[in-house]
Amino acid sequence: MSTYQNKIALSHVKKSFGTAEILKDISLEVKKGQVVALLGPSGSGKSTIFNLITNLITPDEGTITVDGNVGYMYQKDTMVPWKKVIDNIALPLRFQGMNKREAREKAISYLDTFGLSGYETKYPSMLSGGMKQRANFLKTYLTSNDIILLDEPFGALDSMTRKRMQMWLLSVTKEMNATILLITHDIEEAIFLADQVYVLSDKPATVLGQVAVEFETERTEATVLEERFISYKKKITEILEL
Ligand code: ADP
Ligand code: MG
């Protein structure tokens, strides 16, 4: 297959910080409309891969191509505490040159979909963890709805909120038709959300394996109980233990 529909492609990327080798050999592809998960242990270099894709840092070797505009949701919350939720969300639109009223109106039109209606005039500290992440996600989405990078979006949430957020993310990604690259260290989360899972080694990171995920029916809460889900889990666990 030709590579023209790749939205992101990394080929034999290497990166060290000083004498510490972090990425040893990373090659991966994200195709248009796909949800791809990068699964790997903490400290393996996953966020470094995002920083390379967004040009915050440059690779020592290898090539990185990105076809489209990227929205990057950082591992850390980036909402400024002294701005109302709506103005935090609208910030990327302001950077794009919209005036305050236009930016607010556009952001408001998405509040319902992102489950934030009624919270627009609140301050970030008044939101629950799940809501804060939905607001961060909407802010990212308004930066770009073409390619979206999500760095452990549910990492700080309790497991029940996390499950709810995964269901919610699944439903919005279906509507959005965006290309999404998602970092997680949670095997079930990767299988539940992604069409393709790249399994990374400990640092210095290499790609240990790649698993294409497909279910016969649309994913629901019950998907995690399916035999196929369990066999994906086994497969990935085996790859990690190699
Ligand atoms: P992950 O996201 O998989 O947890 P990171 O990509 O954040 O891992 O970090 C991988 C390793 O690279 C860590 O040991 C971290 O300390 C190191 N590292 C990341 N960024 C830098 C940097 N700018 N300078 C020096 N070391 C860094
Ligand atoms: Mg990280």
Coordinates of C-alpha atoms and ligand atoms in Angstrom, one line a residue:
M1 CA 0.0 0.0 0.0
S2 CA 1.3 3.5 -0.8
T3 CA 2.1 5.7 2.1
Y4 CA 0.2 8.8 1.0
Q5 CA -2.6 8.3 3.5
N6 CA -0.2 8.3 6.4
K7 CA -0.9 11.3 8.7
I8 CA 2.2 10.5 10.8
A9 CA 5.2 8.4 10.0
L10 CA 8.3 7.8 12.0
S11 CA 11.1 5.8 10.4
H12 CA 14.1 4.5 12.5
V13 CA 14.0 7.5 14.9
K14 CA 16.7 7.7 17.5
K15 CA 17.0 10.1 20.4
S16 CA 19.4 10.6 23.3
F17 CA 19.5 13.2 26.0
G18 CA 23.1 13.7 26.7
T19 CA 24.5 10.2 27.3
A20 CA 21.1 8.7 28.1
E21 CA 19.8 6.8 25.1
I22 CA 16.0 7.2 25.2
L23 CA 14.7 6.1 21.8
K24 CA 16.7 3.4 20.2
D25 CA 14.8 2.6 17.1
I26 CA 11.2 3.8 16.6
S27 CA 9.2 3.3 13.4
L28 CA 5.5 3.7 13.3
E29 CA 2.7 4.8 11.1
V30 CA -0.7 6.4 11.8
K31 CA -3.2 6.4 8.9
K32 CA -6.0 8.9 8.3
G33 CA -9.0 8.3 10.6
Q34 CA -7.2 5.7 12.7
V35 CA -6.9 5.6 16.5
V36 CA -3.4 4.4 17.3
A37 CA -2.2 3.6 20.8
L38 CA 1.4 3.8 22.0
L39 CA 1.6 1.4 24.9
G40 CA 4.8 1.2 27.0
P41 CA 6.1 1.3 30.5
S42 CA 6.5 4.6 32.4
G43 CA 9.8 6.3 31.4
S44 CA 10.1 4.4 28.2
G45 CA 10.1 7.6 26.0
K46 CA 6.5 7.9 25.0
S47 CA 6.1 11.6 25.7
T48 CA 9.5 12.1 23.9
I49 CA 7.9 10.7 20.8
F50 CA 5.1 13.3 21.0
N51 CA 7.6 16.0 21.5
L52 CA 9.4 14.9 18.4
I53 CA 6.2 14.7 16.3
T54 CA 5.3 18.3 17.4
N55 CA 8.9 19.5 16.6
L56 CA 9.6 20.6 20.2
I57 CA 12.7 18.5 19.9
T58 CA 14.6 17.0 16.9
P59 CA 15.6 13.4 16.3
D60 CA 19.3 12.4 16.3
E61 CA 18.6 10.0 13.5
G62 CA 15.7 8.9 11.4
T63 CA 12.8 10.8 9.8
I64 CA 9.5 12.1 11.0
T65 CA 6.7 13.2 8.6
V66 CA 3.5 14.7 9.6
D67 CA 0.7 15.4 7.1
G68 CA -1.7 17.9 8.7
N69 CA -2.2 20.1 11.7
V70 CA -1.6 18.7 15.1
G71 CA -3.4 19.3 18.4
Y72 CA -1.3 18.1 21.4
M73 CA -2.9 17.4 24.7
Y74 CA -0.1 17.3 27.2
Q75 CA 0.3 14.8 30.0
K76 CA 0.0 17.8 32.4
D77 CA -3.1 20.0 32.6
T78 CA -2.5 23.2 30.7
M79 CA -5.5 25.2 31.8
V80 CA -4.6 28.5 33.4
P81 CA -6.4 28.7 36.8
W82 CA -7.3 32.4 36.6
K83 CA -9.2 32.1 33.4
K84 CA -12.8 30.9 33.2
V85 CA -13.3 27.4 31.6
I86 CA -14.7 28.9 28.4
D87 CA -11.8 31.2 28.0
N88 CA -9.3 28.4 28.6
I89 CA -11.0 26.3 25.9
A90 CA -11.2 29.3 23.5
L91 CA -7.5 30.2 24.0
P92 CA -6.3 28.3 20.8
L93 CA -8.9 30.1 18.8
R94 CA -7.7 33.5 20.1
F95 CA -4.2 32.5 19.1
Q96 CA -5.6 31.7 15.6
G97 CA -6.7 35.3 15.5
M98 CA -10.4 35.1 16.5
N99 CA -11.8 37.9 18.6
K100 CA -13.0 37.1 22.1
R101 CA -16.7 37.0 21.3
E102 CA -16.3 34.8 18.2
A103 CA -13.9 32.4 20.0
R104 CA -16.3 32.1 23.0
E105 CA -19.3 31.4 20.6
K106 CA -17.4 28.7 18.8
A107 CA -16.2 27.1 22.0
I108 CA -19.7 27.2 23.4
S109 CA -21.1 25.3 20.4
Y110 CA -19.0 22.3 21.5
L111 CA -19.8 22.3 25.2
D112 CA -22.7 19.9 24.9
T113 CA -20.7 17.2 23.0
F114 CA -17.9 17.5 25.5
G115 CA -20.2 17.3 28.5
L116 CA -19.3 20.7 29.8
S117 CA -22.6 22.6 29.5
G118 CA -23.2 24.9 32.5
Y119 CA -19.6 25.0 33.4
E120 CA -18.4 27.6 31.0
T121 CA -18.2 30.4 33.5
K122 CA -16.6 28.3 36.3
Y123 CA -12.9 28.3 37.0
P124 CA -10.8 25.1 36.3
S125 CA -10.4 24.4 40.0
M126 CA -14.1 23.9 40.3
L127 CA -14.2 21.0 37.7
S128 CA -14.0 17.3 38.6
G129 CA -11.0 15.4 37.2
G130 CA -13.0 13.9 34.3
M131 CA -14.5 17.3 33.4
K132 CA -11.1 18.9 33.5
Q133 CA -9.8 16.4 31.0
R134 CA -12.8 16.8 28.7
A135 CA -12.1 20.6 28.8
N136 CA -8.4 20.0 28.0
F137 CA -9.5 17.7 25.2
L138 CA -11.9 20.3 23.8
K139 CA -9.1 22.9 23.9
T140 CA -6.8 20.5 22.0
Y141 CA -9.6 19.7 19.5
L142 CA -10.0 23.4 18.8
T143 CA -6.3 23.7 18.2
S144 CA -6.7 21.1 15.5
N145 CA -9.3 18.5 14.8
D146 CA -7.1 16.9 12.1
I147 CA -4.4 15.0 14.0
I148 CA -4.8 14.8 17.8
L149 CA -2.1 13.6 20.2
L150 CA -3.4 12.5 23.6
D151 CA -0.7 11.9 26.2
E152 CA -2.1 9.7 29.0
P153 CA -5.4 11.6 29.0
F154 CA -6.9 9.5 31.8
G155 CA -3.8 8.8 33.8
A156 CA -4.8 10.9 36.8
L157 CA -8.4 9.6 37.0
D158 CA -9.8 7.0 39.3
S159 CA -10.7 3.8 37.6
M160 CA -14.4 4.3 37.4
T161 CA -14.2 7.8 36.0
R162 CA -11.5 6.4 33.7
K163 CA -13.9 3.7 32.3
R164 CA -16.6 6.4 31.7
M165 CA -14.2 8.6 30.0
Q166 CA -13.0 5.8 27.7
M167 CA -16.6 5.2 26.6
W168 CA -17.1 8.9 26.1
L169 CA -13.9 9.2 24.1
L170 CA -14.9 6.3 21.9
S171 CA -18.3 7.9 21.1
V172 CA -16.8 11.3 20.3
T173 CA -14.0 9.9 18.2
K174 CA -16.6 8.2 16.0
E175 CA -18.3 11.5 15.4
M176 CA -15.1 13.5 14.9
N177 CA -13.3 11.3 12.3
A178 CA -10.0 12.7 13.5
T179 CA -6.7 10.9 13.4
I180 CA -5.7 10.1 17.0
L181 CA -2.4 9.0 18.5
L182 CA -2.9 8.1 22.1
I183 CA -0.3 7.3 24.8
T184 CA -1.2 4.9 27.6
H185 CA 0.5 2.4 29.9
D186 CA -2.8 0.6 30.4
I187 CA -3.2 -2.5 28.2
E188 CA -7.0 -2.6 28.4
E189 CA -7.3 1.1 27.5
A190 CA -5.2 0.6 24.4
I191 CA -7.2 -2.4 23.2
F192 CA -10.5 -0.8 24.0
L193 CA -9.8 2.5 22.2
A194 CA -7.3 1.8 19.4
D195 CA -7.4 0.2 15.9
Q196 CA -3.7 -0.4 16.1
V197 CA -1.5 -0.8 19.2
Y198 CA 2.3 -0.3 19.2
V199 CA 4.0 -2.0 22.1
L200 CA 7.1 -0.3 23.2
S201 CA 10.0 -1.7 25.3
D202 CA 11.5 -0.2 28.3
K203 CA 14.1 2.5 27.5
P204 CA 15.9 2.7 25.3
A205 CA 12.6 2.2 23.4
T206 CA 12.1 0.0 20.5
V207 CA 8.9 -1.3 19.0
L208 CA 8.4 -4.8 20.4
G209 CA 5.3 -5.5 18.4
Q210 CA 2.3 -4.1 16.7
V211 CA -1.2 -5.5 17.2
A212 CA -4.2 -4.6 14.9
V213 CA -7.4 -4.6 17.0
E214 CA -10.7 -5.4 15.4
F215 CA -14.1 -6.4 16.9
E216 CA -17.0 -7.9 15.1
T217 CA -19.5 -5.5 16.6
E218 CA -19.3 -1.9 17.7
R219 CA -17.4 -1.5 21.0
T220 CA -19.5 -1.2 24.2
E221 CA -18.8 -1.6 27.9
A222 CA -19.3 -5.4 27.3
T223 CA -16.4 -5.5 24.8
V224 CA -13.9 -6.0 27.5
L225 CA -15.5 -9.3 28.4
E226 CA -15.3 -10.7 24.9
E227 CA -13.0 -13.6 24.2
R228 CA -11.4 -11.6 21.5
F229 CA -10.6 -8.8 23.9
I230 CA -9.0 -11.3 26.3
S231 CA -6.9 -12.8 23.5
Y232 CA -5.6 -9.4 22.5
K233 CA -4.7 -8.9 26.2
K234 CA -2.8 -12.2 26.2
K235 CA -1.0 -11.4 23.0
I236 CA 0.2 -7.9 24.2
T237 CA 1.2 -9.3 27.6
E238 CA 3.3 -11.9 25.8
I239 CA 4.9 -9.2 23.6
L240 CA 5.8 -7.2 26.8
E241 CA 7.3 -10.2 28.4
L242 CA 9.6 -11.1 25.5
Ligands
ADP1 P1 7.3 8.3 29.2 O1 6.4 9.4 28.6 O2 7.3 7.0 28.4 O3 7.0 8.1 30.6 P2 9.4 10.3 28.7 O4 9.4 10.4 27.2 O5 8.7 11.4 29.4 O6 8.8 8.8 29.1 O7 10.8 10.2 29.2 C1 11.8 9.2 28.9 C2 13.1 9.4 29.6 O8 13.7 10.6 28.9 C3 13.0 9.8 31.0 O9 14.1 9.1 31.7 C4 13.2 11.3 31.1 O10 13.8 11.7 32.3 C5 14.1 11.5 29.9 N1 13.8 12.9 29.3 C6 12.7 13.3 28.7 N2 12.8 14.5 28.2 C7 14.0 14.9 28.5 C8 14.8 16.1 28.3 N3 14.2 17.2 27.7 N4 16.1 16.2 28.8 C9 16.6 15.1 29.4 N5 16.0 14.0 29.7 C10 14.7 13.9 29.2
MG2 MG 5.0 10.5 29.5

